[in-house]
Amino acid sequence: MRFLYVTDTHIRGTSPRSRTDDFPLAIRKKLQEVIELAHREEVDAVLHGGDLFDRPDISPAVVREFAALFRRLQVPLYMIAGNHDIYGHNPDTVDRSMLGLLDAFGTVRLLRSGEKLLLEKGGVSVQLSGQPFHYDLDKRDPALDYSVENRTGADVCIHMVHGMAVDRALPAEVPHTLVDHLWFDQVDVLLTGHYHAGFPVQRRGNRYIVNPGALARINNHPSEIRRRPQVALIDVDGEIRVRILPLRCAASGEAVLDRSYIEKAAFREEKMADFVRQLRERGNFRHMAVADILEEIARLTGVEDDVRLEALARIGRIQERFGYGEGVED
Ligand SMILES: [Mn+2]
């Protein structure tokens, strides 16, 4: 069996500030190329690692346009929800999001936490599962999210996680997990997203950890300007093989990412750093996202888990009511 893996498409109807081109057109062309590639390579399914949309309440006009595109794909599209697809970092809200709507129509097939699908072809069986983003990812025992309980007798286990798996350490305030800690007997191919930079294919014997990087480039970090959007082709008959294929239609980062914005952003960042310094005098508020501030307050005051989760759920509901999704571009 053969699979095409793609992640972090961040579909939206407008161009991010850092882009100088027509972003919706660029992402549509990339997805067209992905669909053509899937057909040409005769893959059995396309797998998506989350953040299909840039926000959970993307406009119906944009959803319609891309749903029509996905319906041209002649094989199933299995995926997990990313932090941008849901409200308030709460995967339970996915049914009220535009991604949940596409799942209901069968345009995509969402994998829920703990769910296992069995795919079979030509005498090979594949167990497919996924862990959508949730607020404790990369903050608790990685086996709970990056491994699979009770593996069935399938020949190969593929597990997708919208988590911050990285090949090098990030600053302490960014929850992340090093790939070295993610080798589990139950998983043969671990596919991750969320970390837009991606990393070289990791291999130990016949086991792999793969993140080809985000299909979309939505910020202008120097690493994003250098990066080529790409996908992974995964063959699982006998020995597992992973090939990374750059997209032909993707323009160079220099051509589509605006450097002048970096300078303006630096000034804003300085002011923000000042503000954060003031906040830190009261507590360790390293992030500005509401959910993170709440987690920090909970940590400082030692409130019970029930209270913390209820507060996060309420914030999710409020964000949903006011049509406010994830604010940061990651
Ligand atoms: Mn993302």
Coordinates of C-alpha atoms and ligand atoms in Angstrom, one line a residue:
M1 CA 0.0 0.0 0.0
R2 CA 1.1 3.5 -0.7
F3 CA 0.2 6.7 1.1
L4 CA 0.8 10.4 0.5
Y5 CA 1.3 12.5 3.7
V6 CA 0.7 16.3 3.8
T7 CA 0.3 18.6 6.7
D8 CA -0.6 22.1 7.9
T9 CA -2.3 23.5 4.8
H10 CA -3.8 26.5 6.7
I11 CA -6.4 27.2 4.1
R12 CA -7.8 30.7 4.3
G13 CA -9.5 33.3 2.1
T14 CA -7.0 36.1 2.6
S15 CA -3.2 36.4 2.4
P16 CA -1.3 36.5 5.7
R17 CA 0.5 39.8 6.3
S18 CA 3.9 38.3 5.6
R19 CA 2.9 37.1 2.1
T20 CA 3.2 39.2 -1.0
D21 CA 1.3 36.9 -3.4
D22 CA -2.2 35.6 -3.5
F23 CA -2.1 33.0 -0.8
P24 CA -5.5 31.4 -1.4
L25 CA -4.6 30.9 -5.0
A26 CA -1.1 29.5 -4.1
I27 CA -2.5 27.0 -1.6
R28 CA -5.2 26.0 -4.1
K29 CA -2.5 25.3 -6.8
K30 CA -0.5 23.3 -4.2
L31 CA -3.5 21.2 -3.3
Q32 CA -4.2 20.6 -7.0
E33 CA -0.7 19.3 -7.4
V34 CA -1.0 17.1 -4.3
I35 CA -4.2 15.6 -5.8
E36 CA -2.5 15.0 -9.2
L37 CA 0.5 13.5 -7.5
A38 CA -1.8 11.2 -5.4
H39 CA -3.4 9.9 -8.6
R40 CA -0.2 9.6 -10.6
E41 CA 1.5 7.7 -7.8
E42 CA -1.6 5.6 -7.4
V43 CA -1.7 6.1 -3.6
D44 CA -4.4 4.2 -1.6
A45 CA -5.1 7.2 0.6
V46 CA -4.0 10.7 1.4
L47 CA -3.1 11.4 5.0
H48 CA -3.3 15.0 6.5
G49 CA -1.6 15.9 9.8
G50 CA -3.9 18.7 10.9
D51 CA -4.5 22.4 10.5
L52 CA -6.4 21.9 7.3
F53 CA -7.9 25.3 7.8
D54 CA -6.3 28.4 9.4
R55 CA -9.2 28.8 11.7
P56 CA -12.2 26.7 12.8
D57 CA -14.9 29.2 11.5
I58 CA -13.4 29.8 8.0
S59 CA -16.0 31.4 5.7
P60 CA -18.5 29.1 3.8
A61 CA -17.3 30.5 0.5
V62 CA -13.7 29.3 1.1
V63 CA -14.9 26.0 2.5
R64 CA -17.0 25.5 -0.6
E65 CA -14.2 26.2 -3.0
F66 CA -11.8 23.8 -1.3
A67 CA -14.4 21.1 -0.6
A68 CA -15.1 21.0 -4.4
L69 CA -11.3 20.6 -4.9
F70 CA -11.0 17.7 -2.3
R71 CA -14.0 15.9 -3.9
R72 CA -11.8 15.5 -7.0
L73 CA -9.5 13.2 -5.0
Q74 CA -10.4 9.6 -5.9
V75 CA -9.0 8.1 -2.7
P76 CA -10.0 8.7 0.9
L77 CA -8.5 11.7 2.8
Y78 CA -7.8 10.6 6.4
M79 CA -6.9 13.4 8.9
I80 CA -6.6 14.6 12.4
A81 CA -7.7 18.0 13.7
G82 CA -4.9 20.6 14.4
N83 CA -5.0 23.5 16.9
H84 CA -6.2 25.8 14.1
D85 CA -9.1 23.5 13.2
I86 CA -10.7 23.6 16.7
Y87 CA -11.8 26.2 19.3
G88 CA -9.9 26.9 22.5
H89 CA -7.4 24.0 22.0
N90 CA -10.3 21.7 22.7
P91 CA -10.7 18.7 20.3
D92 CA -14.3 18.2 21.5
T93 CA -15.3 21.4 19.6
V94 CA -14.3 19.9 16.2
D95 CA -17.9 18.9 15.4
R96 CA -18.9 22.6 15.5
S97 CA -16.1 23.6 13.2
M98 CA -15.9 23.8 9.4
L99 CA -13.6 20.7 9.5
G100 CA -16.3 18.8 11.4
L101 CA -18.8 19.8 8.7
L102 CA -16.5 18.4 5.9
D103 CA -16.2 15.2 8.0
A104 CA -20.0 14.9 8.2
F105 CA -20.3 15.2 4.4
G106 CA -17.6 12.6 3.9
T107 CA -15.2 15.0 2.1
V108 CA -12.6 14.2 4.7
R109 CA -12.5 11.3 7.2
L110 CA -11.5 12.6 10.7
L111 CA -9.7 10.2 13.0
R112 CA -10.7 10.7 16.6
S113 CA -8.5 10.0 19.6
G114 CA -8.2 6.3 20.3
E115 CA -9.9 5.3 17.0
K116 CA -8.2 2.7 14.9
L117 CA -9.0 2.0 11.2
L118 CA -7.9 -1.2 9.5
L119 CA -7.0 -0.9 5.8
E120 CA -6.2 -4.0 3.7
K121 CA -4.9 -4.5 0.2
G122 CA -2.9 -7.2 -1.6
G123 CA -2.4 -9.2 1.6
V124 CA -1.0 -6.3 3.6
S125 CA -2.9 -4.8 6.5
V126 CA -2.4 -1.3 7.9
Q127 CA -3.7 0.0 11.2
L128 CA -4.3 3.8 11.0
S129 CA -4.8 6.0 14.0
G130 CA -4.3 9.6 15.0
Q131 CA -4.1 12.0 17.9
P132 CA -5.7 15.4 17.3
F133 CA -4.3 18.5 19.0
H134 CA -5.3 19.0 22.7
Y135 CA -4.1 21.2 25.5
D136 CA -1.9 18.7 27.3
L137 CA 0.0 17.5 24.2
D138 CA 3.8 17.8 24.7
K139 CA 3.1 18.5 28.4
R140 CA 2.5 15.0 29.6
D141 CA 3.9 11.5 29.0
P142 CA 4.6 11.3 25.3
A143 CA 3.5 7.6 25.1
L144 CA -0.1 8.8 25.8
D145 CA -0.2 10.7 22.5
Y146 CA 2.6 9.5 20.3
S147 CA 2.1 5.7 20.8
V148 CA -1.0 3.4 20.4
E149 CA -2.5 1.2 23.0
N150 CA -3.4 -2.4 22.1
R151 CA -2.0 -2.7 18.7
T152 CA -4.0 -5.1 16.6
G153 CA -2.4 -7.8 14.5
A154 CA -2.0 -5.5 11.5
D155 CA 1.3 -5.7 9.5
V156 CA 2.0 -2.0 9.8
C157 CA 0.9 0.7 12.3
I158 CA 0.7 4.3 11.1
H159 CA 0.0 6.9 13.7
M160 CA -0.5 10.7 13.1
V161 CA -0.1 13.3 15.8
H162 CA -0.6 17.1 15.6
G163 CA 2.1 17.7 18.1
M164 CA 5.4 19.6 18.4
A165 CA 7.8 16.7 17.7
V166 CA 11.2 18.3 16.9
D167 CA 14.7 17.1 16.0
R168 CA 16.3 19.8 18.1
A169 CA 15.3 21.5 21.4
L170 CA 13.1 24.6 21.3
P171 CA 13.0 27.3 24.0
A172 CA 11.6 25.9 27.3
E173 CA 8.4 27.9 27.1
V174 CA 7.4 26.1 23.9
P175 CA 5.9 22.7 24.7
H176 CA 7.7 20.2 22.5
T177 CA 9.0 16.6 22.4
L178 CA 12.3 15.5 20.9
V179 CA 12.0 12.7 18.3
D180 CA 14.5 10.7 20.2
H181 CA 11.8 10.1 22.8
L182 CA 9.2 9.0 20.3
W183 CA 10.3 5.5 19.3
F184 CA 7.6 3.1 20.4
D185 CA 7.3 -0.6 19.5
Q186 CA 3.6 -0.2 18.7
V187 CA 4.2 2.4 15.9
D188 CA 6.0 1.8 12.7
V189 CA 5.4 5.1 11.0
L190 CA 4.8 8.2 13.1
L191 CA 3.6 11.2 11.1
T192 CA 3.6 14.6 12.8
G193 CA 2.6 18.1 11.9
H194 CA 2.3 21.4 13.9
Y195 CA 6.0 22.1 13.7
H196 CA 6.0 23.9 10.3
A197 CA 9.8 23.7 9.8
G198 CA 9.6 19.9 9.6
F199 CA 12.8 17.8 9.9
P200 CA 14.7 15.2 7.9
V201 CA 13.2 11.8 7.8
Q202 CA 14.1 9.9 11.0
R203 CA 14.7 6.2 10.7
R204 CA 15.6 3.4 13.1
G205 CA 15.6 0.0 11.3
N206 CA 12.1 -0.3 9.7
R207 CA 10.6 2.5 11.9
Y208 CA 10.1 6.0 10.8
I209 CA 9.2 9.5 12.1
V210 CA 8.2 11.9 9.4
N211 CA 7.3 15.6 9.2
P212 CA 7.9 17.0 5.7
G213 CA 7.0 20.5 7.0
A214 CA 3.9 22.6 6.5
L215 CA 2.5 22.9 3.0
A216 CA 1.7 26.5 3.7
R217 CA 4.3 29.2 4.6
I218 CA 2.4 31.7 6.7
N219 CA 5.2 33.5 8.5
N220 CA 8.4 35.1 7.3
H221 CA 11.0 33.5 9.6
P222 CA 14.3 33.2 7.8
S223 CA 13.8 29.4 8.0
E224 CA 10.4 29.7 6.3
I225 CA 11.9 31.8 3.5
R226 CA 14.5 29.1 2.8
R227 CA 12.1 26.2 3.1
R228 CA 10.5 24.3 0.1
P229 CA 6.9 23.0 0.7
Q230 CA 6.9 19.2 0.3
V231 CA 5.0 16.0 0.9
A232 CA 6.0 12.4 1.8
L233 CA 5.2 9.3 -0.1
I234 CA 5.1 6.2 2.1
D235 CA 5.3 2.6 0.8
V236 CA 4.5 -0.1 3.4
D237 CA 4.7 -3.3 1.4
G238 CA 7.4 -5.4 3.1
E239 CA 10.2 -3.0 3.9
I240 CA 8.8 0.5 4.6
R241 CA 10.1 3.3 2.3
V242 CA 9.6 7.0 2.7
R243 CA 10.3 9.5 -0.1
I244 CA 10.1 13.3 0.3
L245 CA 8.9 15.2 -2.8
P246 CA 9.0 19.0 -3.1
L247 CA 6.0 20.6 -4.8
R248 CA 6.8 21.9 -8.3
C249 CA 4.3 24.7 -8.2
A250 CA 5.6 26.3 -4.9
A251 CA 7.3 29.6 -5.5
S252 CA 10.6 30.3 -3.7
G253 CA 10.3 31.8 -0.2
E254 CA 12.1 34.9 -1.4
A255 CA 9.3 35.5 -4.1
V256 CA 6.3 35.2 -1.7
L257 CA 7.4 36.2 1.8
D258 CA 7.8 39.9 2.6
R259 CA 11.0 40.8 4.4
S260 CA 10.0 44.4 5.1
Y261 CA 7.3 43.1 7.5
I262 CA 10.1 41.6 9.6
E263 CA 11.4 45.0 10.4
K264 CA 8.0 46.3 11.4
A265 CA 7.4 43.2 13.4
A266 CA 10.7 43.7 15.3
F267 CA 9.4 47.0 16.6
R268 CA 6.1 45.5 17.7
E269 CA 8.0 42.6 19.3
E270 CA 10.0 45.0 21.3
K271 CA 6.9 46.6 22.7
M272 CA 5.4 43.2 23.3
A273 CA 8.5 42.1 25.2
D274 CA 8.1 45.2 27.4
F275 CA 4.5 44.3 28.2
V276 CA 5.5 40.7 28.9
R277 CA 8.2 41.8 31.3
Q278 CA 5.6 43.7 33.2
L279 CA 3.3 40.7 33.4
R280 CA 6.2 38.5 34.5
E281 CA 6.6 40.6 37.6
R282 CA 3.4 38.9 38.8
G283 CA 3.8 35.4 37.4
N284 CA 5.6 33.5 34.6
F285 CA 3.3 34.6 31.8
R286 CA 5.5 33.7 28.8
H287 CA 2.7 33.3 26.3
M288 CA 0.0 35.8 25.4
A289 CA -2.7 33.2 24.3
V290 CA -5.6 33.2 26.7
A291 CA -5.5 29.5 27.3
D292 CA -1.8 29.6 28.2
I293 CA -2.3 32.5 30.6
L294 CA -5.1 30.5 32.2
E295 CA -2.8 27.4 32.5
E296 CA -0.2 29.6 34.2
I297 CA -2.6 31.0 36.7
A298 CA -3.9 27.5 37.4
R299 CA -0.3 26.4 38.0
L300 CA 0.5 29.3 40.3
T301 CA -2.7 29.0 42.4
G302 CA -2.8 25.2 42.3
V303 CA -6.5 24.9 41.4
E304 CA -7.9 21.4 40.8
D305 CA -7.8 19.9 37.3
D306 CA -11.6 19.9 37.0
V307 CA -11.7 23.6 37.5
R308 CA -8.9 24.2 35.0
L309 CA -10.5 22.1 32.3
E310 CA -13.9 23.7 32.9
A311 CA -12.3 27.1 32.5
L312 CA -10.6 26.1 29.3
A313 CA -13.9 24.6 28.0
R314 CA -15.7 27.9 28.7
I315 CA -13.1 29.9 27.0
G316 CA -13.5 27.6 24.0
R317 CA -17.2 28.3 24.0
I318 CA -16.8 32.0 24.2
Q319 CA -14.2 32.0 21.4
E320 CA -16.6 30.0 19.3
R321 CA -19.5 32.4 20.0
F322 CA -17.4 35.4 19.0
G323 CA -16.0 33.7 16.0
Y324 CA -12.5 33.8 17.3
G325 CA -10.2 31.0 16.5
E326 CA -6.5 30.4 17.2
G327 CA -4.8 33.8 17.0
V328 CA -1.1 32.9 16.5
E329 CA 0.2 31.8 13.2
D330 CA 1.8 28.4 14.0
Ligands
MN1 MN 0.0 24.7 11.9

